[in-house]
Amino acid sequence: MLWVCTVCGYVHEGEEAPEKCPKCGSPKEAFEALSEDAAKKIYDSDRTNDIHMAIVHYAMKIKALAKEGIELNLDTGCVDVFRKAHDEAWVMKQRSKAEIETHVGKGKW
Ligand SMILES: [Zn+2]
């Protein structure tokens, strides 16, 4: 069962609300039980946000690899492929970061 602190939005998992909010210190009474639908949305958002963060992580690795490839400068065709990978990785990273920001704004966090 999930409980949300109505003061700060902290989400607690357990049979009961915590004695005290670990974030803002509000008492147990400040917590509200989330409906099954709302809880499912939070669990799905958790996984989705993890996936976005993994994409950001891998995109940064691709960017670093592409940069190394550009610096090795073997031939123009090769450098061109690395340049494209470098730019595409940037787009992937920023797109997922922007989506995470949207989730946070909608309370999908
Ligand atoms: Zn709180």
PDB file of C-alpha atoms and ligand atoms in Angstrom:
ATOM      1  CA  MET A   1       0.000   0.000   0.000  1.00  0.00           C
ATOM      2  CA  LEU A   2       1.187   3.502  -0.781  1.00  0.00           C
ATOM      3  CA  TRP A   3       0.709   6.578   1.364  1.00  0.00           C
ATOM      4  CA  VAL A   4       1.355  10.142   0.316  1.00  0.00           C
ATOM      5  CA  CYS A   5       2.322  12.995   2.638  1.00  0.00           C
ATOM      6  CA  THR A   6      -0.230  15.730   1.920  1.00  0.00           C
ATOM      7  CA  VAL A   7       2.278  18.359   3.076  1.00  0.00           C
ATOM      8  CA  CYS A   8       5.327  17.552   0.922  1.00  0.00           C
ATOM      9  CA  GLY A   9       4.295  14.740  -1.457  1.00  0.00           C
ATOM     10  CA  TYR A  10       6.669  12.104  -0.040  1.00  0.00           C
ATOM     11  CA  VAL A  11       5.421   8.593  -0.938  1.00  0.00           C
ATOM     12  CA  HIS A  12       5.706   5.838   1.681  1.00  0.00           C
ATOM     13  CA  GLU A  13       5.293   2.105   1.015  1.00  0.00           C
ATOM     14  CA  GLY A  14       3.902  -0.090   3.788  1.00  0.00           C
ATOM     15  CA  GLU A  15       0.851  -1.482   5.580  1.00  0.00           C
ATOM     16  CA  GLU A  16       0.477   1.782   7.491  1.00  0.00           C
ATOM     17  CA  ALA A  17       1.525   5.394   7.156  1.00  0.00           C
ATOM     18  CA  PRO A  18       4.859   6.130   8.889  1.00  0.00           C
ATOM     19  CA  GLU A  19       4.864   7.716  12.365  1.00  0.00           C
ATOM     20  CA  LYS A  20       6.609  10.735  10.918  1.00  0.00           C
ATOM     21  CA  CYS A  21       7.282  11.896   7.356  1.00  0.00           C
ATOM     22  CA  PRO A  22      10.993  11.214   6.647  1.00  0.00           C
ATOM     23  CA  LYS A  23      11.133  14.317   4.484  1.00  0.00           C
ATOM     24  CA  CYS A  24       9.168  17.086   6.222  1.00  0.00           C
ATOM     25  CA  GLY A  25       8.557  15.596   9.670  1.00  0.00           C
ATOM     26  CA  SER A  26       4.733  15.838   9.470  1.00  0.00           C
ATOM     27  CA  PRO A  27       2.826  13.407  11.726  1.00  0.00           C
ATOM     28  CA  LYS A  28       1.129  10.169  10.599  1.00  0.00           C
ATOM     29  CA  GLU A  29      -2.217  11.993  10.224  1.00  0.00           C
ATOM     30  CA  ALA A  30      -0.814  14.041   7.346  1.00  0.00           C
ATOM     31  CA  PHE A  31      -0.626  10.868   5.213  1.00  0.00           C
ATOM     32  CA  GLU A  32      -3.366   9.763   2.818  1.00  0.00           C
ATOM     33  CA  ALA A  33      -3.699   6.258   1.376  1.00  0.00           C
ATOM     34  CA  LEU A  34      -3.425   6.165  -2.406  1.00  0.00           C
ATOM     35  CA  SER A  35      -6.050   4.344  -4.472  1.00  0.00           C
ATOM     36  CA  GLU A  36      -4.982   1.195  -6.330  1.00  0.00           C
ATOM     37  CA  ASP A  37      -5.015   3.163  -9.616  1.00  0.00           C
ATOM     38  CA  ALA A  38      -2.881   5.973  -8.230  1.00  0.00           C
ATOM     39  CA  ALA A  39      -0.455   3.435  -6.713  1.00  0.00           C
ATOM     40  CA  LYS A  40      -0.143   1.563 -10.009  1.00  0.00           C
ATOM     41  CA  LYS A  41       0.618   4.850 -11.755  1.00  0.00           C
ATOM     42  CA  ILE A  42       3.407   5.551  -9.277  1.00  0.00           C
ATOM     43  CA  TYR A  43       4.942   2.073  -9.689  1.00  0.00           C
ATOM     44  CA  ASP A  44       4.746   2.352 -13.498  1.00  0.00           C
ATOM     45  CA  SER A  45       6.267   5.852 -13.345  1.00  0.00           C
ATOM     46  CA  ASP A  46       9.081   4.518 -11.147  1.00  0.00           C
ATOM     47  CA  ARG A  47      10.059   1.964 -13.765  1.00  0.00           C
ATOM     48  CA  THR A  48       9.581   4.402 -16.648  1.00  0.00           C
ATOM     49  CA  ASN A  49      11.755   7.027 -14.981  1.00  0.00           C
ATOM     50  CA  ASP A  50      14.443   4.371 -14.369  1.00  0.00           C
ATOM     51  CA  ILE A  51      14.364   3.543 -18.083  1.00  0.00           C
ATOM     52  CA  HIS A  52      14.692   7.219 -19.021  1.00  0.00           C
ATOM     53  CA  MET A  53      17.641   7.587 -16.652  1.00  0.00           C
ATOM     54  CA  ALA A  54      19.279   4.478 -18.178  1.00  0.00           C
ATOM     55  CA  ILE A  55      18.831   6.002 -21.651  1.00  0.00           C
ATOM     56  CA  VAL A  56      20.477   9.223 -20.425  1.00  0.00           C
ATOM     57  CA  HIS A  57      23.335   7.125 -19.002  1.00  0.00           C
ATOM     58  CA  TYR A  58      23.895   5.099 -22.196  1.00  0.00           C
ATOM     59  CA  ALA A  59      23.540   8.166 -24.417  1.00  0.00           C
ATOM     60  CA  MET A  60      26.351   9.818 -22.439  1.00  0.00           C
ATOM     61  CA  LYS A  61      28.506   6.735 -22.998  1.00  0.00           C
ATOM     62  CA  ILE A  62      27.792   6.823 -26.740  1.00  0.00           C
ATOM     63  CA  LYS A  63      28.686  10.516 -26.766  1.00  0.00           C
ATOM     64  CA  ALA A  64      32.030   9.810 -25.064  1.00  0.00           C
ATOM     65  CA  LEU A  65      32.800   6.883 -27.401  1.00  0.00           C
ATOM     66  CA  ALA A  66      31.911   8.947 -30.464  1.00  0.00           C
ATOM     67  CA  LYS A  67      34.131  11.766 -29.238  1.00  0.00           C
ATOM     68  CA  GLU A  68      37.042   9.335 -28.879  1.00  0.00           C
ATOM     69  CA  GLY A  69      36.358   8.040 -32.403  1.00  0.00           C
ATOM     70  CA  ILE A  70      36.320  11.589 -33.790  1.00  0.00           C
ATOM     71  CA  GLU A  71      39.667  12.293 -32.119  1.00  0.00           C
ATOM     72  CA  LEU A  72      41.245   9.127 -33.581  1.00  0.00           C
ATOM     73  CA  ASN A  73      40.377  10.615 -36.967  1.00  0.00           C
ATOM     74  CA  LEU A  74      40.973   7.432 -39.001  1.00  0.00           C
ATOM     75  CA  ASP A  75      39.272   8.658 -42.162  1.00  0.00           C
ATOM     76  CA  THR A  76      36.512  11.091 -43.138  1.00  0.00           C
ATOM     77  CA  GLY A  77      33.784   8.417 -43.479  1.00  0.00           C
ATOM     78  CA  CYS A  78      34.544   7.101 -40.019  1.00  0.00           C
ATOM     79  CA  VAL A  79      34.660  10.561 -38.443  1.00  0.00           C
ATOM     80  CA  ASP A  80      31.356  11.413 -40.117  1.00  0.00           C
ATOM     81  CA  VAL A  81      29.665   8.348 -38.558  1.00  0.00           C
ATOM     82  CA  PHE A  82      31.065   9.246 -35.121  1.00  0.00           C
ATOM     83  CA  ARG A  83      29.926  12.869 -35.504  1.00  0.00           C
ATOM     84  CA  LYS A  84      26.408  11.700 -36.293  1.00  0.00           C
ATOM     85  CA  ALA A  85      26.394   9.251 -33.360  1.00  0.00           C
ATOM     86  CA  HIS A  86      27.661  12.050 -31.110  1.00  0.00           C
ATOM     87  CA  ASP A  87      24.833  14.389 -32.165  1.00  0.00           C
ATOM     88  CA  GLU A  88      22.152  11.692 -32.038  1.00  0.00           C
ATOM     89  CA  ALA A  89      23.253  10.645 -28.540  1.00  0.00           C
ATOM     90  CA  TRP A  90      22.838  14.247 -27.420  1.00  0.00           C
ATOM     91  CA  VAL A  91      19.269  14.292 -28.783  1.00  0.00           C
ATOM     92  CA  MET A  92      18.435  10.973 -27.053  1.00  0.00           C
ATOM     93  CA  LYS A  93      19.829  12.210 -23.756  1.00  0.00           C
ATOM     94  CA  GLN A  94      18.033  15.561 -23.833  1.00  0.00           C
ATOM     95  CA  ARG A  95      14.732  14.042 -24.987  1.00  0.00           C
ATOM     96  CA  SER A  96      14.673  11.628 -22.038  1.00  0.00           C
ATOM     97  CA  LYS A  97      15.724  14.369 -19.622  1.00  0.00           C
ATOM     98  CA  ALA A  98      12.909  16.594 -20.884  1.00  0.00           C
ATOM     99  CA  GLU A  99      10.423  13.718 -20.476  1.00  0.00           C
ATOM    100  CA  ILE A 100      11.559  13.082 -16.884  1.00  0.00           C
ATOM    101  CA  GLU A 101      10.963  16.769 -16.188  1.00  0.00           C
ATOM    102  CA  THR A 102       7.435  16.455 -17.623  1.00  0.00           C
ATOM    103  CA  HIS A 103       6.766  13.449 -15.356  1.00  0.00           C
ATOM    104  CA  VAL A 104       7.901  15.341 -12.283  1.00  0.00           C
ATOM    105  CA  GLY A 105       5.598  18.227 -13.208  1.00  0.00           C
ATOM    106  CA  LYS A 106       2.647  15.823 -13.514  1.00  0.00           C
ATOM    107  CA  GLY A 107       3.417  14.079 -10.220  1.00  0.00           C
ATOM    108  CA  LYS A 108       4.497  10.891 -12.044  1.00  0.00           C
ATOM    109  CA  TRP A 109       7.494  10.381  -9.838  1.00  0.00           C
TER     110      TRP A 109
HETATM  111 ZN    ZN B   1       6.135  15.207   4.261  1.00  0.00          ZN
END
